Short mmCIF file of C-alpha atoms in Angstrom, two decimals:
data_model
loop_
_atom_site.label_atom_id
_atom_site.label_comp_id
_atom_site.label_asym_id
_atom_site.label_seq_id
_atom_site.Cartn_x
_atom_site.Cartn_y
_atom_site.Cartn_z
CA UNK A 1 -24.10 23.49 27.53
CA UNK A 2 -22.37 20.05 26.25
CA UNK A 3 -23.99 18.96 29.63
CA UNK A 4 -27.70 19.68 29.14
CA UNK A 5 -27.09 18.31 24.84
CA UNK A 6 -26.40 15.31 26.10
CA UNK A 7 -28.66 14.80 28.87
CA UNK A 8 -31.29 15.84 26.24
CA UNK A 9 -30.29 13.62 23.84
CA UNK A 10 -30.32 10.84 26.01
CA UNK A 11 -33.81 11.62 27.27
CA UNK A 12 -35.27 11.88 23.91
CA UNK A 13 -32.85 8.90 22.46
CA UNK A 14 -33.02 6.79 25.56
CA UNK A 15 -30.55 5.37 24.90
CA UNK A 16 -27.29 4.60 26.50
CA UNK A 17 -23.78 6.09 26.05
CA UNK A 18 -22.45 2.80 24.72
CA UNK A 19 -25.11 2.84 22.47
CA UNK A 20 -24.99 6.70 21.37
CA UNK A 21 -21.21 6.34 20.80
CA UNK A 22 -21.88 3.30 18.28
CA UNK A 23 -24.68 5.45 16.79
CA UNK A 24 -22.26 8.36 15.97
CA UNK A 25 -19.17 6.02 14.57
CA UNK A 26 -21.49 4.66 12.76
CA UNK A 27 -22.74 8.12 11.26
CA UNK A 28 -18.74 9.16 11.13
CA UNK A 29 -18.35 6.24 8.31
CA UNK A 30 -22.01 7.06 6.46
CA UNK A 31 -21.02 10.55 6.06
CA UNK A 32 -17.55 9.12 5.01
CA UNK A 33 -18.58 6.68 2.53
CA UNK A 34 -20.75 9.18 0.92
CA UNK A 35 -18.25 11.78 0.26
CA UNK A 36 -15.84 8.74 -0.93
CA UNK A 37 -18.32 7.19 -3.31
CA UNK A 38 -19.82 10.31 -4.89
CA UNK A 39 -17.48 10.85 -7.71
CA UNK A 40 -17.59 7.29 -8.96
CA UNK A 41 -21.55 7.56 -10.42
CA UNK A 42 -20.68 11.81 -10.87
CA UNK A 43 -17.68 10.61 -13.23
CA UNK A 44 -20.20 9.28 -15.75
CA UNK A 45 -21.71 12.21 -16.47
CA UNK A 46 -18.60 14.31 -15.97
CA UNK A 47 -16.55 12.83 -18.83
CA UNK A 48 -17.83 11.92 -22.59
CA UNK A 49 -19.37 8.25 -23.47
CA UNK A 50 -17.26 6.14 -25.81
CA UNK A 51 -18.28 6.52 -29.10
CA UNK A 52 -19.47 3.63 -31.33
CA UNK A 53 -19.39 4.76 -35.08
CA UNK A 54 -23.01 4.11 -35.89
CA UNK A 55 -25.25 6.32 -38.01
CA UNK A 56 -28.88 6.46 -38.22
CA UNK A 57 -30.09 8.76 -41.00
CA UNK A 58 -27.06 10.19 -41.59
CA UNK A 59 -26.32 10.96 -37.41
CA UNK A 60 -23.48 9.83 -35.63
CA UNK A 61 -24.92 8.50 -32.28
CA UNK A 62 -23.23 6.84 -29.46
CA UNK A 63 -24.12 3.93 -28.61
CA UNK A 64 -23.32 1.42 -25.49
CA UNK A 65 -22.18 -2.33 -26.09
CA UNK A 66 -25.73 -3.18 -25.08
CA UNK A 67 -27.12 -0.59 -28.17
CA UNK A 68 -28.47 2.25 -25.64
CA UNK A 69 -28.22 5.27 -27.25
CA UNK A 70 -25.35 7.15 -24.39
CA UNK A 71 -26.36 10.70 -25.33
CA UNK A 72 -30.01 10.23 -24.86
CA UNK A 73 -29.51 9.20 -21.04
CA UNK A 74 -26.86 11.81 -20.11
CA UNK A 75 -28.97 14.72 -19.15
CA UNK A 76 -25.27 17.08 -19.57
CA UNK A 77 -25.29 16.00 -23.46
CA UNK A 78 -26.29 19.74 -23.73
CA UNK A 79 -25.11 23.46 -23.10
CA UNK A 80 -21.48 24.90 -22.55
CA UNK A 81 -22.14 25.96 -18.90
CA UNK A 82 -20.16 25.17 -16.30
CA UNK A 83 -22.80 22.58 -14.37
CA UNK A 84 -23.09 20.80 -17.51
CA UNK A 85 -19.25 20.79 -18.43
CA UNK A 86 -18.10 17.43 -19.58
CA UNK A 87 -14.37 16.22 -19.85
CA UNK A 88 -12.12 13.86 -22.00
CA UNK A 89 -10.94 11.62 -19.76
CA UNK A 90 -9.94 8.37 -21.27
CA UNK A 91 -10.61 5.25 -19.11
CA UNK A 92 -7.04 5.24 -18.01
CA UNK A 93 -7.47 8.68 -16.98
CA UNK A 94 -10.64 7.67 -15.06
CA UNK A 95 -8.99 4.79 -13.37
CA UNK A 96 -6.12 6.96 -11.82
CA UNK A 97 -8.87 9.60 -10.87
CA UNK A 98 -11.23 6.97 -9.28
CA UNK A 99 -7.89 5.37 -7.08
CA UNK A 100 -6.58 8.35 -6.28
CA UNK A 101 -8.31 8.87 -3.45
CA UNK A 102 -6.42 5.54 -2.11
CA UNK A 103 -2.94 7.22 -2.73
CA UNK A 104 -3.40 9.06 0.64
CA UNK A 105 -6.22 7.08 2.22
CA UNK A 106 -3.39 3.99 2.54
CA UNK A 107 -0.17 5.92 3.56
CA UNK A 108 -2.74 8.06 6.10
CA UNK A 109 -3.37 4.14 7.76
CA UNK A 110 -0.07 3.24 8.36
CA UNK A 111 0.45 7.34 9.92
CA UNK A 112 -2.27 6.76 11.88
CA UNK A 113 -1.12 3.66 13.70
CA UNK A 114 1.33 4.93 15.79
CA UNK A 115 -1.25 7.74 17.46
CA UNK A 116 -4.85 5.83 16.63
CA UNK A 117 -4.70 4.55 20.22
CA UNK A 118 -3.65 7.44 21.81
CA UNK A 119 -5.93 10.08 20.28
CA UNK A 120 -9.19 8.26 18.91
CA UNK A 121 -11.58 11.32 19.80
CA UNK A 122 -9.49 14.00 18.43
CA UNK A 123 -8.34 11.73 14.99
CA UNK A 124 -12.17 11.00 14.47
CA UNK A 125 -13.66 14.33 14.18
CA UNK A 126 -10.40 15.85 12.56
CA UNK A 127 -10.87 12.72 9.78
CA UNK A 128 -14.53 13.58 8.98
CA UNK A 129 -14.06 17.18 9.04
CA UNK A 130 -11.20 17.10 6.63
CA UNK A 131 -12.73 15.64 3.59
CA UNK A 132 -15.76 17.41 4.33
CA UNK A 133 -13.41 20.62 3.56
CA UNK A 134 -11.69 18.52 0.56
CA UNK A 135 -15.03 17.45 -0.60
CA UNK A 136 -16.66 21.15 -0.46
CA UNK A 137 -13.71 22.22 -2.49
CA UNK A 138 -13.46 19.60 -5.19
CA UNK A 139 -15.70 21.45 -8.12
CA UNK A 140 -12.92 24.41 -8.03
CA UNK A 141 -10.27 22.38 -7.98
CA UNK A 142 -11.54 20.86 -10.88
CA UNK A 143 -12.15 24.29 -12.70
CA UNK A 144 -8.54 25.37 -11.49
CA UNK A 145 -6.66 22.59 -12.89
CA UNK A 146 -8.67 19.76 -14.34
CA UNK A 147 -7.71 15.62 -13.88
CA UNK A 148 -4.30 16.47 -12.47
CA UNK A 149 -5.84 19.13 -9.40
CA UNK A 150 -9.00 16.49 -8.99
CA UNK A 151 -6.58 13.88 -8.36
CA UNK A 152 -4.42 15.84 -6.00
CA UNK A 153 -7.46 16.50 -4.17
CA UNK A 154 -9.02 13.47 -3.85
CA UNK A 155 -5.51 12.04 -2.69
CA UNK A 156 -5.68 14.68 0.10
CA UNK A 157 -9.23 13.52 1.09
CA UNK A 158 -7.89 10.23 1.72
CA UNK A 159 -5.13 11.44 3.99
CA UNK A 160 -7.98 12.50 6.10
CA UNK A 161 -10.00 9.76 5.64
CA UNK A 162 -7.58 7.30 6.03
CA UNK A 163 -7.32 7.27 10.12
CA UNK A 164 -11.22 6.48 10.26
CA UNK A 165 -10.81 2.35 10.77
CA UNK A 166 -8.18 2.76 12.68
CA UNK A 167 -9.33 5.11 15.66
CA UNK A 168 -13.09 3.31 15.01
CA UNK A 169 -11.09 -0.07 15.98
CA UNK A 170 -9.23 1.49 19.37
CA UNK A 171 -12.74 3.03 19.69
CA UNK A 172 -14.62 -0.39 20.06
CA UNK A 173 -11.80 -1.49 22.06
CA UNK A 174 -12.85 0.48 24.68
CA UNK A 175 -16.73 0.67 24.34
CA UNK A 176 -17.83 -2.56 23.02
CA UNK A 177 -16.92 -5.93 25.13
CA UNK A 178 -16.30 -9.19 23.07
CA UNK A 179 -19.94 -10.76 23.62
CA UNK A 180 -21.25 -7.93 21.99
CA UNK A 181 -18.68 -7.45 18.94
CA UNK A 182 -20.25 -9.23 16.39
CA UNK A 183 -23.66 -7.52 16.18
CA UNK A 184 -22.43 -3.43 17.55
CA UNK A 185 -19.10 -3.86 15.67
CA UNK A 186 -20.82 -5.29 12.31
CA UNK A 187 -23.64 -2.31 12.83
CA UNK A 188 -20.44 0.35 13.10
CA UNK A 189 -18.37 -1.14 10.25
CA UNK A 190 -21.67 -1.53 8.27
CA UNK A 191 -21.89 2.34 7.60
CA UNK A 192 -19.57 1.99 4.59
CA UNK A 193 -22.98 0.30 3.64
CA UNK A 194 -25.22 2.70 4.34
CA UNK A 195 -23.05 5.26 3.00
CA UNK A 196 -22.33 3.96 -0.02
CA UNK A 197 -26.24 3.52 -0.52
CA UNK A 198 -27.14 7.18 0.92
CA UNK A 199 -24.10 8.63 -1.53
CA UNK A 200 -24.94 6.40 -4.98
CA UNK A 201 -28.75 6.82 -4.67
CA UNK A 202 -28.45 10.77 -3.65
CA UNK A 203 -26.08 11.60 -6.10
CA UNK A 204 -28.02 9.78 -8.97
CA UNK A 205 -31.19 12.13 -7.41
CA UNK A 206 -29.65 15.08 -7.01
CA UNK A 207 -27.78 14.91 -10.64
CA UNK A 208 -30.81 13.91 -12.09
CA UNK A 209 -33.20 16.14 -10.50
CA UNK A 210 -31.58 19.49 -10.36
CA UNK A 211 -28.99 19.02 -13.49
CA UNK A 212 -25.46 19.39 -11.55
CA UNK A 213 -22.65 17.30 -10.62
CA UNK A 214 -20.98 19.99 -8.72
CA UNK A 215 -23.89 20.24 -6.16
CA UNK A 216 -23.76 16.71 -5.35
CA UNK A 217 -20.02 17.59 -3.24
CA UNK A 218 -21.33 20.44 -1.49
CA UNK A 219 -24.09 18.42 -0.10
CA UNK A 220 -22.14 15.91 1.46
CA UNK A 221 -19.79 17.83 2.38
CA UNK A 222 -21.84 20.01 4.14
CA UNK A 223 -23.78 17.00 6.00
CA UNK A 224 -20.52 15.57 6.91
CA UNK A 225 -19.38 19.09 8.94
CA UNK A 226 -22.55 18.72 10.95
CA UNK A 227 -21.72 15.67 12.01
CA UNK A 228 -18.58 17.12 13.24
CA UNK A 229 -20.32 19.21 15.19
CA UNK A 230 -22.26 16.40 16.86
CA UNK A 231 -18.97 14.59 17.62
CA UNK A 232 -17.53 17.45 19.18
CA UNK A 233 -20.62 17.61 22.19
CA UNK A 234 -21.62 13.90 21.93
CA UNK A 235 -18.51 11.98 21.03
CA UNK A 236 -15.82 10.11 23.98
CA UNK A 237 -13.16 7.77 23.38
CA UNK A 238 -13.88 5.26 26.27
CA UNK A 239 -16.40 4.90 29.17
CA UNK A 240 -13.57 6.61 31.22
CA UNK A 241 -13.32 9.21 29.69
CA UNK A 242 -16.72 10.11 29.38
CA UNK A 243 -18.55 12.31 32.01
CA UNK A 244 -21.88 11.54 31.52
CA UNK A 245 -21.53 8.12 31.59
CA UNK A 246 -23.52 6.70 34.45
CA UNK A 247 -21.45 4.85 37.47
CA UNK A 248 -23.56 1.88 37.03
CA UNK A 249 -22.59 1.49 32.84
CA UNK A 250 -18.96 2.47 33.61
CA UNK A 251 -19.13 -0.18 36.22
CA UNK A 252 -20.41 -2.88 33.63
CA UNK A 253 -18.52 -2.06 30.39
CA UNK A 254 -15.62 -2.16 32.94
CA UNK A 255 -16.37 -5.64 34.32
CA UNK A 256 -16.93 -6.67 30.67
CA UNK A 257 -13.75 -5.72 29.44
CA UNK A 258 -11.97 -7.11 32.53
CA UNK A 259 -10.28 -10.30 31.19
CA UNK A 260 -9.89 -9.05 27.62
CA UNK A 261 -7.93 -5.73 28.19
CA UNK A 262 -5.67 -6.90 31.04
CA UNK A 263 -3.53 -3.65 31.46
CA UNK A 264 -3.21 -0.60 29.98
CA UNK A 265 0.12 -0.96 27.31
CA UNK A 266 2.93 1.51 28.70
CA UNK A 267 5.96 0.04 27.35
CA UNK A 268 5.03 0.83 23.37
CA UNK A 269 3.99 -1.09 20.47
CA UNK A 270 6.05 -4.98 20.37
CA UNK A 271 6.70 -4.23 16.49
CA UNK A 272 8.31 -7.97 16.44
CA UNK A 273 5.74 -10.23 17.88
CA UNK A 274 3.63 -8.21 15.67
CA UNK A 275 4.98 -8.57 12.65
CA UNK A 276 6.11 -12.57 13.42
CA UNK A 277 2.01 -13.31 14.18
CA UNK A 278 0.81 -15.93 11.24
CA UNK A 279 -2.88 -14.89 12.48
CA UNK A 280 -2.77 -10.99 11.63
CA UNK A 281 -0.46 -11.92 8.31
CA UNK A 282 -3.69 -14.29 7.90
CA UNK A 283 -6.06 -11.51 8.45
CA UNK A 284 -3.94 -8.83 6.51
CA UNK A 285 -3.95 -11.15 3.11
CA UNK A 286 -7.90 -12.14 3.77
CA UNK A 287 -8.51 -8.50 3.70
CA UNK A 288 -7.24 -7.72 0.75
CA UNK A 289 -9.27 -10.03 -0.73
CA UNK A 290 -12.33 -8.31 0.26
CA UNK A 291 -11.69 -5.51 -0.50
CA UNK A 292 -10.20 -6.25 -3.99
CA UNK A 293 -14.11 -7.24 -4.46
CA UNK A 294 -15.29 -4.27 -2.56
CA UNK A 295 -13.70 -1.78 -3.80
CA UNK A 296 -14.18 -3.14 -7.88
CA UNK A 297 -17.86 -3.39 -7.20
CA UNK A 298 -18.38 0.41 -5.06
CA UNK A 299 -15.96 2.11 -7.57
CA UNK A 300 -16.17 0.35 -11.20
CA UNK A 301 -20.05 -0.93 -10.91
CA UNK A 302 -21.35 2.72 -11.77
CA UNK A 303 -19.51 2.54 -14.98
CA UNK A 304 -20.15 -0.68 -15.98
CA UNK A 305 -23.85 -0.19 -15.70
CA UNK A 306 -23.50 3.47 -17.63
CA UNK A 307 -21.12 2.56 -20.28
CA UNK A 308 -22.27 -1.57 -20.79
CA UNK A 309 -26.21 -1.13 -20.21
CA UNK A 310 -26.43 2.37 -20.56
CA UNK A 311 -28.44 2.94 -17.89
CA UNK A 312 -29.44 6.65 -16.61
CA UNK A 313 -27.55 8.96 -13.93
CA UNK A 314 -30.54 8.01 -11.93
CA UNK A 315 -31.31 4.66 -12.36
CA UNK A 316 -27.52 3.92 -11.98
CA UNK A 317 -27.59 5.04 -8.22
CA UNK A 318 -30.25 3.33 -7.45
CA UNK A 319 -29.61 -0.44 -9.00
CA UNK A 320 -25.53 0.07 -8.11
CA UNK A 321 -26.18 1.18 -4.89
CA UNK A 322 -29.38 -0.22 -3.94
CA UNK A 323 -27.36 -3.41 -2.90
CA UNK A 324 -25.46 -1.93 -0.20
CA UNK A 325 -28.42 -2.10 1.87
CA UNK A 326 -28.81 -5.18 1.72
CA UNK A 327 -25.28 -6.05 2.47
CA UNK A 328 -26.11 -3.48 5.34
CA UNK A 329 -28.80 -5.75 6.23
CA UNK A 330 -27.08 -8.91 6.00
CA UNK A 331 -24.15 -7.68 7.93
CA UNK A 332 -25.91 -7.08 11.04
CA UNK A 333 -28.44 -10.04 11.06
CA UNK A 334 -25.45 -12.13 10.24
CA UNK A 335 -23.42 -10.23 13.12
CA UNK A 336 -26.10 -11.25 15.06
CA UNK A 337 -26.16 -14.75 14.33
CA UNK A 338 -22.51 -15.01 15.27
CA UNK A 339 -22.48 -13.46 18.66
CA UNK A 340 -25.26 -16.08 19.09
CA UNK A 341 -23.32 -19.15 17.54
CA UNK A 342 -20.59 -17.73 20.25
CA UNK A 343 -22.21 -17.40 23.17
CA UNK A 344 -24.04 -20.98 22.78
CA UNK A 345 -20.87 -22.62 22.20
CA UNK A 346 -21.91 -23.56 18.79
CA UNK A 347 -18.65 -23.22 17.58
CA UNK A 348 -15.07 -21.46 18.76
CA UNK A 349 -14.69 -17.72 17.91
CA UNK A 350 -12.04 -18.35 15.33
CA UNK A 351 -14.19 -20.90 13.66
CA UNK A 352 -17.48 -18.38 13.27
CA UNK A 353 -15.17 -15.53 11.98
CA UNK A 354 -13.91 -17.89 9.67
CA UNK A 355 -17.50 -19.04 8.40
CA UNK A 356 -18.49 -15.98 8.18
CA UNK A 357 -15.35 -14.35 5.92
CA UNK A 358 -15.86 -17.66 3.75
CA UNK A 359 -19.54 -16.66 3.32
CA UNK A 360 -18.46 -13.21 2.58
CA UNK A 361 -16.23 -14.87 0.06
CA UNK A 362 -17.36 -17.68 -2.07
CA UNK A 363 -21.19 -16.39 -2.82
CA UNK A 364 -19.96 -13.32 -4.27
CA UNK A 365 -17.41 -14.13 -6.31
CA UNK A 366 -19.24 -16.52 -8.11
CA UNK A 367 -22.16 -14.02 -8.70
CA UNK A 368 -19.70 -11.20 -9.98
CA UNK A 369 -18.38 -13.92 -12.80
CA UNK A 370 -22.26 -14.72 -13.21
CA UNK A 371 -23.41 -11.38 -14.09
CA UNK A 372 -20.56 -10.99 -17.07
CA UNK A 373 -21.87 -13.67 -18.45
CA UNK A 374 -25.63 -12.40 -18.40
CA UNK A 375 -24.86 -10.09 -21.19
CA UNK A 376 -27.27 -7.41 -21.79
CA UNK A 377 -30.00 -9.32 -19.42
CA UNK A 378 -30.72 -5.90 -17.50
CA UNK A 379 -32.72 -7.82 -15.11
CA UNK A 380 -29.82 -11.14 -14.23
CA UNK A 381 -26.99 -8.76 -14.25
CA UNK A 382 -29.00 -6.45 -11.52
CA UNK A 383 -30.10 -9.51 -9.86
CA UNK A 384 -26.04 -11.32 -9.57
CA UNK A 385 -24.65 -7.96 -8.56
CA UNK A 386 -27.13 -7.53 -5.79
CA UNK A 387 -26.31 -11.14 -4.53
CA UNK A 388 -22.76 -10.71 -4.92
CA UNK A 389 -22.72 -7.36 -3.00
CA UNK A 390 -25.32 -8.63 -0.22
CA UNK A 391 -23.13 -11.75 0.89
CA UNK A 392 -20.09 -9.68 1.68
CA UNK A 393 -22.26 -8.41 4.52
CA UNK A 394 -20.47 -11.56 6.27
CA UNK A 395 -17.21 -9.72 6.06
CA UNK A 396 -17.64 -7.81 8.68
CA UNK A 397 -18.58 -10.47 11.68
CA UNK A 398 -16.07 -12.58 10.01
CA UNK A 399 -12.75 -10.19 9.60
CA UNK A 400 -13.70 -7.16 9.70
CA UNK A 401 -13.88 -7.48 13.91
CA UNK A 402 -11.29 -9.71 13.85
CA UNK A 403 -8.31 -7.36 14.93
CA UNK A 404 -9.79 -6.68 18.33
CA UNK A 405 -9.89 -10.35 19.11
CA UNK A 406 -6.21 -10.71 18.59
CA UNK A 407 -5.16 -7.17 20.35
CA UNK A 408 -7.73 -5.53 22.40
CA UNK A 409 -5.26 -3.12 23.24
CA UNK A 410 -3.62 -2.63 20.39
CA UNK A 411 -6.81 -2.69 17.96
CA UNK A 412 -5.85 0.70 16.34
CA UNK A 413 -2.32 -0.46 15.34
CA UNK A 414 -3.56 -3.42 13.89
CA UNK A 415 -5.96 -2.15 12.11
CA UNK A 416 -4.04 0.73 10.51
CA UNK A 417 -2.00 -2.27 9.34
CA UNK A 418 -4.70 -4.54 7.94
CA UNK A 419 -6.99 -1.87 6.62
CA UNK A 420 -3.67 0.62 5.03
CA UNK A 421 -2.52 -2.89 2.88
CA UNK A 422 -5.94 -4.10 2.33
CA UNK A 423 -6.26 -0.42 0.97
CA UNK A 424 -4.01 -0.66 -1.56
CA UNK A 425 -6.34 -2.83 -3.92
CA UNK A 426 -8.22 0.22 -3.91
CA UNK A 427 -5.62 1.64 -5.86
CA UNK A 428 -4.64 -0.80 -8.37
CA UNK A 429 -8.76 -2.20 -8.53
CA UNK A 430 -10.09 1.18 -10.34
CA UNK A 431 -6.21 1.68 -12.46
CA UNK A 432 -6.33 -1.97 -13.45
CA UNK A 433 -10.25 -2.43 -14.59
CA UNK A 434 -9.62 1.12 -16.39
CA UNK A 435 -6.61 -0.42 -18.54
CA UNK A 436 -8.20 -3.97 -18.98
CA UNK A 437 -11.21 -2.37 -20.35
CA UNK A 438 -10.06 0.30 -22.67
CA UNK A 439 -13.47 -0.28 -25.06
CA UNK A 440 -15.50 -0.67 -22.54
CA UNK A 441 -16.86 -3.88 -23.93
CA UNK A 442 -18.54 -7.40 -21.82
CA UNK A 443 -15.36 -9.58 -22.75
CA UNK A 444 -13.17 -6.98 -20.79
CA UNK A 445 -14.92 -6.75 -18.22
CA UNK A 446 -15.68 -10.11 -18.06
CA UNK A 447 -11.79 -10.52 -17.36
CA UNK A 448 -11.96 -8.07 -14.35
CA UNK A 449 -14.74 -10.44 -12.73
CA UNK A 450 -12.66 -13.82 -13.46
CA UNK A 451 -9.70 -11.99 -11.83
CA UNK A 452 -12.44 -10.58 -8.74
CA UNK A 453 -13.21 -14.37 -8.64
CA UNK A 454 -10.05 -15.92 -8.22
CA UNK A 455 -8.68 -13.02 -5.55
CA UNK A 456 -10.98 -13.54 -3.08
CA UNK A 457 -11.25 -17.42 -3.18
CA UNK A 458 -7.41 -17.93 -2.73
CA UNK A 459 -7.23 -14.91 -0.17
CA UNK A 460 -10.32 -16.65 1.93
CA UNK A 461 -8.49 -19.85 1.59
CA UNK A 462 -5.31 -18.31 3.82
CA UNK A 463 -7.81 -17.01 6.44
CA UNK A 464 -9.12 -20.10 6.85
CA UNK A 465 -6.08 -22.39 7.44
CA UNK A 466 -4.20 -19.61 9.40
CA UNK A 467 -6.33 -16.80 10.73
CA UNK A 468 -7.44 -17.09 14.71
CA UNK A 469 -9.66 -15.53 16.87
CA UNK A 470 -7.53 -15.71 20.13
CA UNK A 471 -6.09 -12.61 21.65
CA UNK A 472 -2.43 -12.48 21.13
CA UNK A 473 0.47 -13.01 24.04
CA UNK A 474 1.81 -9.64 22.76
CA UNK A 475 -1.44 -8.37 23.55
CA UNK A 476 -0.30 -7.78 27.38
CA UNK A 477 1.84 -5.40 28.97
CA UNK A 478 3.94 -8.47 30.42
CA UNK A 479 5.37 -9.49 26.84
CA UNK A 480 8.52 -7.75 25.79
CA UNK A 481 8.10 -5.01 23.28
CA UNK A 482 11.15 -5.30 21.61
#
């Protein structure tokens, strides 16, 4: 049966098993992304808007900084039932809710790295299917026991989610050669993109449309188990390992991989060199710049647009979401580029990754400050966001790929590392922005971008003078892993 699936889907597809396996790690992160980024636009209608005492013929209405009157674009202003149930979560409250997801996702990365390499099929699927369960689950758990359950929940979720980068890394290790990193390893990694745009837009549509928050988990949830069931038929670590792979692609990829893999490691990870290596240190503190913008713009850009602008459940997906694809776009024609700049000796490999993270860097940082300082310009804030969100798209040939040019063979490991600390913005990002803006007014926030700004400038200034694209001595069996 698994057999005559995947002959099928290769007739129909035509396409090869390199290519289907970068098709479904790309889907693995999409359906990921989704069930991660949900909850930040649900929140805003889950929880009451911040009141502004301001009466109109005798009426108390809430108002936003921007004077958009809050109730009249929250469709759950109405009703005691259950879909419309809305909570009293303070913004502190909100900010522990929004990072705890990050609680588990980090300590699940560092897990992870001792077994990425060794199990990347069997982690994959089991990290999906996981918060799909989590995901499915999270309206009772907050009808059970409210902010403290929801938290303890979306911790869990990240437990399961938090092996994804890693076994995605030891998967590209295997399947996708150097020459070809930039543009298939940018299109992989860029499903945070696409899921982040599929989750935001859907969930402002489905919240909108059919007047329920709870609906929007069991939808992605439930998408995210079919995938699952792809992965289990379609999915294979390595070309080895795969049975359907034909003699003459195993042949290639093999060739391909020849003088970057060396030798299967035997003798165990060489924790030392490791941790002694200025270039991953380089790359660890470079990605925790990004994702300090990242993660403040996926997470906190929902509320800033509901609570600032006031803008609608729907409208919200759309213009804070909207962006990721074209940071999806960007990614890969910029991924492309760089293979190309690469190959034609335009410049080294360390040199392009570094270019590209700086371009990744600089742009949107200075468009995040730009759009606090467009006020209640709907139009110029929409506009800098967009910009700011599109050139990080240049993360991802720039660092993001950067872990299996140092350690082919050890790409999992490394990348538990530099993703599980990178990770950890994501939970002081939504904690901090939820105490620096307790009423949810431009000046605050305006602090939160200034502090965005000067993150990932000095971060991108370390990967620059220290990072490297060259593989790693420790890389190979022959170098002591003591």
């Amino acid at each position: 049966m698994p057999s005559s699936l995947q002959r099928c889907c290769q007739a129909v597809c035509c396409i090869s098993q390199q290519n289907l396996t970068a098709l479904l790690c790309f889907l693995s992160i999409v359906n990921q992304y989704t069930m991660r980024v949900c909850l930040n636009l649900a929140i805003t209608e889950m929880v009451l808007p911040k009141v502004v005492n301001v009466t109109a013929n005798g009426t108390l209405i809430k108002l936003s900084p921007c004077g958009v009157d809050l109730d009249g674009k929250a469709f759950m202003a109405r009703g005691s039932s259950p879909e419309f149930s809305r909570y009293a979560w303070d913004e502190t409250t909100q900010g522990l809710i929004l990072s705890a997801f990050f609680w588990g996702y980090v300590a699940s990365h560092f897990a992870s790295a001792f077994i990425a390499d060794k199990y990347p099929r069997l982690l994959l699927g089991l990290s999906v299917l996981i918060t799909a369960v989590l995901t499915l689950l999270t309206p009772l758990a907050i009808d059970i026991g409210g902010a403290p359950l929801l938290m303890a929940t979306r911790a869990i979720e990240g437990v399961g989610e938090g092996a994804t980068f890693p076994v995605l890394s030891a998967i590209i290790g295997h399947w996708i050669p150097p020459d070809k990193r930039g543009m298939l390893g940018s299109f992989i990694y860029s499903g945070g993109q696409i899921g982040s745009l599929v989750g935001g837009i859907g969930t402002g549509l489905i919240i909108s449309k059919l007047h329920s928050w709870r609906l929007v988990f069991y939808v992605w949830g439930s998408l995210a188990i079919v995938w699952y069931l792809f992965w289990l038929v379609l999915g294979y670590a390595s070309p080895e390992t795969n049975p359907f792979i034909s003699e003459e692609e195993k042949g290639r990829l093999l060739v391909q991989f020849a003088d970057a893999k060396k030798v299967e490691r035997t003798s165990g990870i060489p924790w030392s060199q490791i941790c002694k290596s200025v270039p991953l240190w380089a790359l660890i503190i470079g990605q925790v710049g990004h994702d300090w913008g990242f993660y403040l713009l996926a997470t906190d850009l929902p509320k800033y647009m509901k609570s600032i602008l006031g803008v609608s459940v729907e409208d919200n997906g759309l213009i804070s979401y909207f962006p990721f694809l074209c940071m999806w776009i960007f990614s890969v024609l910029s991924g492309w580029i760089c293979d190309i700049q690469i190959k034609k000796n335009c410049v080294t490999r360390s040199n392009a990754r570094k270019f590209w993270t700086t371009v990744g860097s600089l742009p949107p940082a200075i468009f995040i400050v730009a759009a606090s300082y467009a006020d209640c310009n709907k139009l110029l804030v929409v506009v800098y966001f967009a910009l700011s969100v599109t050139f990080m798209g240049g993360f991802y040939p720039g660092l993001k790929v950067n872990v299996n040019d140092l350690s082919p063979n050890l790409a999992g490991v490394l990348m538990a590392m530099v993703n599980g600390i990178g990770a950890i913005t994501g939970i002081v990002v939504p904690y901090l922005a939820g105490v620096l803006t307790p009423n949810q007014t431009v000046s605050e926030w305006r602090n939160v971008f200034w502090l965005a700004f000067w993150v990932l400038n000095a971060t991108n200034v370390v990967f620059v003078l220290f990072g490297s694209a060259e593989i790693q001595p420790w890389n190979s069996e022959e170098v002591s892993s003591t």
